[in-house]
Amino acid sequence: MEASNLVDADSNPPRDPAALSSSRLRPPPPLQQSPPDAAPPPPQPPLPEAPKGSAVTRAEKYERDAPPGSVSLPDDIEPSPAKRIKLDSVAVDPEPERLIPDSRVKGVAQVKTEFLIHPPGSKQPPPTVADDDAAEASHRVDDRDHGSSHKSKGKPRGQNKNRSFGSSRDSVELCASRATYPELSPRECRFGDGCKYEHDLRKYLAKGKREALTTFGGRCPVWDAKGACDMGWKCRFLPTHMVERTNDDGVRELVLTQREDGRHDGQAHATSGEGVGVVNVVGTQDKTALMKRKMKTPKSDGYVLWLEKNGREMERQQQQPERSAAPAGPENGTGDDEQGEGSTRDNAAMYTEPPFLPSEKRRVYFGPETPVLAPLTTQGNLPFRRLCLDLGAQLTYSEMAMSMPLVQGNKSEWALMKAHEDETTPPAFRGAGEIVAGYEHSRDLKFGAQISGNKPAQVLKATEVLTALCPHLRVVDLNCGCPIDLVYRAGAGSALLDSQAKLEKMLRGMNAVSGEVPITLKIRMGTKNGKPTALKLVQRLLNGGLEASEYGGGSSGIAAVTLHGRSRQQRYTRSADWGYISECAALVKTLKRERDAMADTVRECDARTLPSAPGGKVYFVGNGDCYSHVDYSSHIENAAVDSVMLARGALIKPWVFEEIEKRQYLDKSATERLAYVEKFARYGLEVWGSDEIGLGTTRRFLLEWLSFAHRYVPLGILEHLPPSIQDRPPAWKGRNELETLLGSENYKDWIKISEMFLGPAHENFRFEPKHKSNSYEIEAEG
C-alpha cells in the first residue's frame, strides 16, 4: 500500500490569533514545497480513457468553446466560476505573521489547472450541489422508475424519498433445516414434504446459487474472523469451509469445516447472524415480550403518572379565580415581599415530590482528545462506525431510533442498537479537558444510543427498556435536532425546540429511569432562521425551568449538550454558525461558575439532581462543518467547546479523525482509499452475512457511503488549503485512473467499485441514490 503524503500543520507560517474569527476560519497557505534535496516524485502515467458511463465521459460530452478574449473586470465585480482567475500563489504581507486573504471564489473548490477537465475560461457546467439532508433522511423507499416512460426535462433534483433496492436472493432457496448441517445428517424440517424450500443440497449447490466469489483471496471473511461461518452452505465463499469426505461405509458426504478455535453451534442461520464481535444483541424472546406488552416498565409508568397528576394540579391552580385580598400596605402587614413569599409557599405546598430520584450516574468525559462521530441515519451503520474507529474516532452513536417502535419490539429498530466490541472499550484519555469528580476511565465506553420521540411516555419507556436490555451503552441521547418533515410534523426531533417545558420534563424523566446511564441531547440553534432559541434552552436545562426554580428541582440532569450551529429551516444551505456555538459554550461555563458560587448556601441545588455530583459539570459539544484538523483545533480553542462532533466531514473523509490525532493533513492515495472500501466490505459481510442477502445488504450500504465519499477532492490537486466542506469543485480528473473513478458522481461507477470486492451485483439488485442529481442516465453523444 502506498504511504500517505503527510503535510505538517505546524509548517505553515504563523497567523495572528486576533485575526481569527469564531465563526469563520482564515485559511492557511498552500502545501509546502518539498526541500531541494528531496527526490523528485515519479512522473504520473497518462490518464487512460475512462470507461463508458463514467464521470469523465459525462463531463467531456459538453462542447468546449474557445476561451473568450481577455476582459478586465472592475475591482468590485467578482468573476463567475466559469471564468474565474486562477491565482498562482497566496500573497503574503511583508509584515510577519499576517496573511493577505487569497482571492477564492466562494463555494468553489479551486483545482489546479492541470487537473481540470475544462480549462479556465471555457464553457463548463456548474458544480453539482448535493442535498446533505440525505444523512438525516427517512427510511422510505421509492418506485420512481417503475413503469414510467416520461423523460423529464433537465437534471433531476431533490431527494429520492421512496427508494427500492430490488432483491438479492438465491434462485433456489435452501431450507433452514439444511443450511448449516452435514449433507447426510440434516435437522428435521417441521414442514416435511410440504416445505417450499429446497432440501436436496447438491441440487441447490448446482442450480440454486451463483458461483463462488474469488475476492478477498477467495476466503470467507466471516470464517477468517471467527473460525466458522453462520451462513453455512449459503455462503458465497463456500470453498473456504467445505470439504467432501468419504465415510467409513464408503459413502461420500459434503460437510462444513471450522477452525479449532472457531465457534459453530450447528444451528440454522435464521437463529444466528449476530455477526462477529457484535454486542447489545436483544433476543427474540425479549422483543416478543415487548411486542405482546408483557415486559413491564414500572419506573416509567410511575413517573408518567406523577407528571400527569402534577400537571393537572398545576392547571387547576392556575384556573382558580384570584382570591380577594385587602390592599397591600404597611397598615395591614401584607407588603409585596410577604405576598411573594406567600405565593411561593402556596405553590410549593401543592407540589408533590417525584416518585423516585435519579440513580447515581456513571461519569463520562468529553475532551479535545475525543472527537465524536455523529449519529447518522443510514450511513451511521456498524461497519462504517468500525471503520471510523480504526481511523481514530473516539465516541460513536447509533443511528437515530424511534421510541415507539423500540417499545413495541420492532426488529429493525432494535437492530440499530447493535454495537461492535471495539465500541465497548474506553475512549482516549489524556486529561486535556475538564474532568468530573469520580470519573473512572476504565468504566467508560465509546458507544451511545440516540432515540427520538414526541411524548414523555414514549421516551421514558424506550430509555428504561434500552438500559435494561443493552448492557453496553455509554449514554442515551435524545434527538432534538432532526429537521426531516416526517419527524418534525410528528412533534419530535427539532420540533421539541419549540416545546421547552415538555422537553425538560422528558429529560428529567429519562434521567430518573435510566439507571446509571447518563442522559445527553443534541439540538439545533432553533427552528427558524434569525430566531435562535438554543441559549434560552441551555439555560433552562442547566438551571431548571420556572417550576423547578420555585420548587428547588435544580438542573434537568443532562450530562452533555451537543449544538449543531444551524436552524431547522436553514438545513445545510449556509455554513454553521460557530460564533453562536461559542456564545452557548460561554454560557455553560458561566452557569457552572454561578452554581459553584451558590455552594453551601440556601440556593444550592440538590446534588441528587446533578449529572456529575459534586460539581454538576455539563459538557458542551459543537457540531457543524468540521472537515480538517485545522477546523477541529480552531473550534476547540476559539469556540471553547469541550469536543467537536463530525458528521458529513467523516462521511466524505473518514480519515479526518486520523488527521485530528496527528494534527496534519493526510493526502491519501487512491490505493489507500480503495483499501478503506475493502475494509468496509469486509466489516459489512461480518455483520450482515456472506450469503446472497448479506452481500446485497453490504453492497447497498457501501453505495450509500460512496454517495458521500465520492465528493472528496484530493489535497494534492487543490490550489488552497484548508479545504471547505461547503465547496464544490468543477469537473476534475485525478492523478491516476483509480482516483478519477473514486471521484465519479455517477452511481454506476460506485457499483463498479463495489464489484471489486463483492463480485457482480445480483440481476435484481437496484440502487437509487438519495439525491436525484446522482441518478441520471448518461445520454449517448451525438
XYZ file of N, CA, C and O in Angstrom, residues 304-417:
456
model
N -44.626 8.788 34.715
C -45.605 9.411 33.821
C -46.890 9.741 34.590
O -47.496 10.806 34.393
N -47.313 8.854 35.478
C -48.495 9.130 36.301
C -48.262 10.365 37.168
O -49.153 11.207 37.337
N -47.053 10.486 37.714
C -46.736 11.660 38.523
C -46.759 12.925 37.675
O -47.280 13.963 38.110
N -46.212 12.867 36.458
C -46.247 14.025 35.573
C -47.676 14.450 35.270
O -48.012 15.645 35.299
N -48.528 13.484 34.990
C -49.920 13.800 34.661
C -50.650 14.392 35.866
O -51.379 15.384 35.745
N -50.442 13.801 37.053
C -51.095 14.298 38.258
C -50.612 15.699 38.602
O -51.412 16.594 38.916
N -49.311 15.913 38.542
C -48.766 17.219 38.861
C -49.212 18.265 37.850
O -49.487 19.422 38.206
N -49.308 17.854 36.574
C -49.767 18.783 35.552
C -51.206 19.201 35.760
O -51.561 20.373 35.586
N -52.066 18.236 36.153
C -53.467 18.573 36.414
C -53.599 19.514 37.605
O -54.412 20.448 37.604
N -52.787 19.278 38.642
C -52.842 20.135 39.820
C -52.397 21.552 39.488
O -53.010 22.535 39.938
N -51.343 21.663 38.696
C -50.873 22.991 38.298
C -51.923 23.705 37.453
O -52.177 24.900 37.622
N -52.550 22.978 36.560
C -53.581 23.584 35.716
C -54.777 24.026 36.550
O -55.349 25.097 36.335
N -55.158 23.199 37.508
C -56.281 23.560 38.378
C -55.983 24.807 39.178
O -56.830 25.697 39.324
N -54.750 24.904 39.687
C -54.371 26.064 40.479
C -54.384 27.339 39.640
O -54.802 28.395 40.107
N -53.953 27.216 38.385
C -53.915 28.396 37.514
C -55.308 28.845 37.110
O -55.527 30.023 36.829
N -56.279 27.930 37.088
C -57.630 28.272 36.663
C -58.489 28.815 37.795
O -59.581 29.320 37.554
N -58.040 28.682 39.050
C -58.804 29.205 40.171
C -58.853 30.726 40.103
O -57.853 31.370 39.792
N -60.007 31.321 40.425
C -60.078 32.805 40.429
C -59.203 33.375 41.528
O -58.995 32.754 42.574
N -58.672 34.546 41.275
C -57.799 35.183 42.257
C -58.582 35.509 43.519
O -59.709 36.012 43.465
N -57.993 35.173 44.660
C -58.645 35.450 45.939
C -58.623 36.953 46.228
O -57.627 37.617 45.975
N -59.746 37.402 46.720
C -59.796 38.825 47.076
C -58.942 39.069 48.304
O -58.909 38.257 49.230
N -58.255 40.152 48.285
C -57.371 40.480 49.401
C -57.386 41.976 49.635
O -57.677 42.770 48.731
N -57.096 42.363 50.857
C -57.032 43.788 51.183
C -55.856 44.414 50.477
O -54.875 43.734 50.177
N -55.953 45.723 50.219
C -54.817 46.383 49.558
C -53.555 46.218 50.380
O -53.582 46.261 51.602
N -52.494 46.004 49.654
C -51.215 45.804 50.331
C -50.737 47.096 50.932
O -50.921 48.167 50.365
N -50.162 47.035 52.103
C -49.622 48.231 52.741
C -49.092 47.933 54.105
O -49.376 46.890 54.686
N -48.403 48.867 54.669
C -47.813 48.644 55.993
C -48.863 48.453 57.064
O -48.661 47.739 58.030
N -50.070 49.111 56.870
C -51.059 49.049 57.927
C -51.650 47.656 58.105
O -52.105 47.288 59.172
N -51.746 46.888 57.060
C -52.310 45.545 57.212
C -51.257 44.456 57.150
O -51.592 43.276 57.123
N -50.006 44.836 57.038
C -48.930 43.855 57.129
C -48.855 42.916 55.949
O -48.435 41.777 56.105
N -49.276 43.366 54.808
C -49.210 42.497 53.623
C -48.398 43.185 52.550
O -48.908 43.571 51.497
N -47.136 43.379 52.821
C -46.253 44.019 51.857
C -45.969 43.128 50.675
O -46.301 41.934 50.662
N -45.343 43.697 49.639
C -45.046 42.937 48.425
C -44.160 41.741 48.704
O -44.387 40.661 48.170
N -43.135 41.924 49.542
C -42.215 40.827 49.806
C -42.937 39.671 50.460
O -42.766 38.504 50.086
N -43.815 39.989 51.444
C -44.512 38.911 52.127
C -45.520 38.246 51.206
O -45.759 37.052 51.260
N -46.136 39.051 50.326
C -47.067 38.460 49.358
C -46.351 37.478 48.457
O -46.826 36.384 48.196
N -45.168 37.868 47.933
C -44.411 36.991 47.046
C -44.007 35.718 47.739
O -44.109 34.629 47.186
N -43.567 35.862 49.003
C -43.165 34.669 49.727
C -44.350 33.757 49.981
O -44.254 32.536 49.899
N -45.512 34.371 50.255
C -46.689 33.538 50.487
C -47.110 32.802 49.231
O -47.512 31.636 49.276
N -47.026 33.480 48.092
C -47.374 32.825 46.829
C -46.453 31.658 46.546
O -46.881 30.589 46.113
N -45.164 31.857 46.799
C -44.216 30.781 46.577
C -44.502 29.606 47.497
O -44.428 28.447 47.105
N -44.863 29.930 48.788
C -45.171 28.844 49.724
C -46.402 28.080 49.277
O -46.477 26.861 49.389
N -47.399 28.814 48.730
C -48.593 28.135 48.242
C -48.261 27.195 47.094
O -48.752 26.065 47.029
N -47.427 27.664 46.156
C -47.037 26.819 45.031
C -46.253 25.604 45.500
O -46.441 24.484 45.017
N -45.352 25.843 46.451
C -44.555 24.731 46.951
C -45.421 23.721 47.682
O -45.154 22.512 47.662
N -46.484 24.203 48.345
C -47.348 23.293 49.099
C -48.100 22.350 48.181
O -48.354 21.190 48.533
N -48.474 22.825 46.995
C -49.229 21.951 46.101
C -48.317 21.060 45.270
O -48.787 20.166 44.568
N -47.018 21.284 45.333
C -46.069 20.471 44.569
C -45.830 19.149 45.290
O -45.659 19.112 46.515
N -45.827 18.064 44.563
C -45.545 16.745 45.126
C -44.222 16.230 44.575
O -43.895 16.448 43.415
N -43.474 15.555 45.405
C -42.176 15.023 45.015
C -42.336 13.943 43.953
O -43.338 13.220 43.933
N -41.368 13.805 43.047
C -41.403 12.689 42.099
C -41.386 11.362 42.852
O -40.941 11.281 43.999
N -41.887 10.305 42.232
C -41.942 9.004 42.922
C -40.564 8.469 43.304
O -40.440 7.691 44.231
N -39.534 8.881 42.593
C -38.169 8.476 42.917
C -37.199 9.455 42.271
O -37.541 10.142 41.306
N -36.001 9.502 42.808
C -34.963 10.380 42.289
C -34.011 9.595 41.392
O -33.956 8.357 41.475
N -33.257 10.280 40.526
C -32.336 9.557 39.639
C -31.277 8.787 40.417
O -30.862 9.194 41.506
N -30.864 7.666 39.835
C -29.750 6.912 40.390
C -28.447 7.661 40.105
O -28.378 8.513 39.218
N -27.421 7.314 40.843
C -26.120 7.915 40.586
C -25.615 7.461 39.215
O -25.658 6.275 38.894
N -25.147 8.395 38.426
C -24.769 8.116 37.040
C -23.287 7.771 36.922
O -22.460 8.256 37.688
N -22.990 6.942 35.935
C -21.604 6.709 35.576
C -21.038 7.994 34.980
O -21.663 8.635 34.147
N -19.849 8.365 35.401
C -19.242 9.599 34.899
C -18.718 9.389 33.479
O -18.192 8.325 33.146
N -18.860 10.413 32.649
C -18.344 10.376 31.279
C -17.381 11.542 31.092
O -17.290 12.440 31.926
N -16.706 11.521 29.963
C -15.696 12.544 29.684
C -15.736 12.911 28.209
O -15.776 12.042 27.332
N -15.765 14.217 27.918
C -15.606 14.760 26.578
C -14.426 15.727 26.628
O -14.421 16.644 27.461
N -13.449 15.529 25.769
C -12.288 16.409 25.773
C -11.727 16.589 24.378
O -12.213 15.997 23.399
N -10.678 17.394 24.237
C -10.073 17.606 22.913
C -9.581 16.322 22.267
O -9.486 16.248 21.035
N -9.246 15.316 23.063
C -8.743 14.058 22.507
C -9.854 13.069 22.173
O -9.579 11.921 21.821
N -11.134 13.502 22.266
C -12.248 12.589 21.980
C -13.142 13.143 20.875
O -14.285 13.531 21.126
N -12.672 13.218 19.620
C -13.568 13.626 18.528
C -14.729 12.640 18.408
O -14.555 11.435 18.590
N -15.905 13.169 18.108
C -17.140 12.394 18.173
C -17.686 12.170 16.768
O -17.788 13.107 15.969
N -18.033 10.914 16.458
C -18.753 10.609 15.224
C -20.240 10.775 15.487
O -20.796 10.171 16.403
N -20.905 11.604 14.690
C -22.311 11.936 14.920
C -23.214 10.754 14.627
O -22.867 9.859 13.852
N -24.404 10.729 15.242
C -25.411 9.740 14.835
C -25.911 10.064 13.435
O -26.359 11.179 13.176
N -25.808 9.106 12.517
C -26.121 9.338 11.105
C -27.125 8.305 10.633
O -26.870 7.100 10.698
N -28.267 8.765 10.147
C -29.273 7.850 9.635
C -28.761 7.164 8.373
O -28.243 7.812 7.470
N -28.887 5.863 8.311
C -28.458 5.000 7.208
C -26.941 4.853 7.164
O -26.419 3.738 7.219
N -26.214 5.974 7.071
C -24.760 5.889 6.935
C -24.064 5.538 8.250
O -22.941 5.051 8.234
N -24.703 5.784 9.381
C -24.063 5.516 10.662
C -24.194 4.073 11.095
O -24.371 3.781 12.285
N -24.058 3.144 10.156
C -24.219 1.729 10.467
C -22.963 1.182 11.132
O -21.925 1.841 11.193
N -23.051 -0.058 11.609
C -21.954 -0.636 12.375
C -20.660 -0.743 11.574
O -19.589 -0.396 12.100
N -20.649 -1.223 10.323
C -19.382 -1.269 9.566
C -18.727 0.092 9.403
O -17.498 0.205 9.509
N -19.514 1.133 9.146
C -18.909 2.462 8.983
C -18.348 2.962 10.309
O -17.286 3.592 10.342
N -19.053 2.704 11.398
C -18.533 3.124 12.702
C -17.226 2.403 13.011
O -16.289 3.000 13.560
N -17.139 1.112 12.677
C -15.882 0.382 12.887
C -14.739 0.993 12.083
O -13.610 1.120 12.571
N -15.037 1.359 10.842
C -14.016 1.981 10.000
C -13.532 3.277 10.624
O -12.314 3.547 10.672
N -14.456 4.096 11.128
C -14.058 5.360 11.746
C -13.276 5.123 13.035
O -12.349 5.885 13.342
N -13.640 4.084 13.798
C -12.873 3.753 14.996
C -11.439 3.386 14.631
O -10.488 3.795 15.309
N -11.273 2.620 13.553
C -9.928 2.258 13.107
C -9.104 3.487 12.746
O -7.877 3.484 12.885
N -9.794 4.541 12.293
C -9.100 5.744 11.840
C -9.006 6.823 12.912
O -8.529 7.913 12.623
N -9.486 6.528 14.131
C -9.256 7.468 15.221
C -10.465 8.063 15.889
O -10.316 8.846 16.831
N -11.691 7.728 15.444
C -12.877 8.223 16.146
C -12.899 7.657 17.561
O -12.562 6.490 17.778
N -13.313 8.462 18.527
C -13.278 8.036 19.929
C -14.657 7.799 20.520
O -14.792 7.010 21.457
N -15.672 8.469 20.010
C -17.030 8.293 20.518
C -17.966 8.104 19.339
O -17.834 8.774 18.310
N -18.909 7.171 19.466
C -19.833 6.864 18.377
C -21.262 6.816 18.915
O -21.484 6.661 20.121
N -22.214 6.927 18.003
C -23.629 6.832 18.346
C -24.333 5.920 17.348
O -23.929 5.808 16.187
N -25.412 5.299 17.807
C -26.248 4.518 16.905
C -26.970 5.448 15.944
O -26.999 6.672 16.129
N -27.546 4.867 14.912
C -28.484 5.643 14.108
C -29.680 6.013 14.985
O -29.999 5.326 15.953
N -30.348 7.097 14.640
C -31.498 7.532 15.427
C -32.601 6.479 15.383
O -33.049 6.070 14.301
N -33.039 6.025 16.552
C -34.114 5.037 16.656
C -35.367 5.724 17.193
O -35.285 6.572 18.091
N -36.513 5.366 16.664
C -37.774 5.934 17.122
C -38.229 5.202 18.381
O -38.188 3.976 18.460
N -38.680 5.963 19.359
C -39.006 5.394 20.670
C -40.147 4.389 20.606
O -40.076 3.304 21.202
N -41.213 4.721 19.905
C -42.386 3.851 19.914
C -42.086 2.482 19.308
O -42.460 1.457 19.884
N -41.430 2.384 18.145
C -41.075 1.049 17.626
C -40.168 0.268 18.579
O -40.273 -0.964 18.650
N -39.297 0.937 19.309
C -38.469 0.234 20.291
C -39.341 -0.390 21.367
O -39.180 -1.564 21.732
N -40.285 0.385 21.888
C -41.165 -0.108 22.946
C -42.053 -1.243 22.436
O -42.410 -2.153 23.183
N -42.359 -1.215 21.153
C -43.204 -2.258 20.559
C -42.409 -3.475 20.097
O -42.988 -4.400 19.522
N -41.095 -3.488 20.301
C -40.283 -4.653 19.958
C -39.972 -4.793 18.490
O -39.710 -5.906 18.012
N -39.980 -3.675 17.754
C -39.715 -3.728 16.321
C -38.302 -4.247 16.047
O -37.321 -3.721 16.570
N -38.194 -5.276 15.230
C -36.907 -5.937 14.987
C -35.895 -5.007 14.343
O -34.726 -4.946 14.766
N -36.304 -4.280 13.310
C -35.355 -3.420 12.592
C -34.883 -2.270 13.471
O -33.739 -1.815 13.349
N -35.743 -1.787 14.375
C -35.333 -0.678 15.237
C -34.326 -1.153 16.284
O -33.354 -0.456 16.597
N -34.537 -2.347 16.821
C -33.592 -2.877 17.803
C -32.267 -3.257 17.157
O -31.229 -3.279 17.838
N -32.273 -3.551 15.864
C -31.013 -3.853 15.182
C -30.080 -2.651 15.189
O -28.858 -2.809 15.121
N -30.629 -1.436 15.288
C -29.802 -0.231 15.311
C -28.976 -0.134 16.593
O -27.996 0.612 16.649
N -29.374 -0.865 17.626
C -28.676 -0.788 18.909
C -27.445 -1.696 18.967
O -26.681 -1.646 19.928
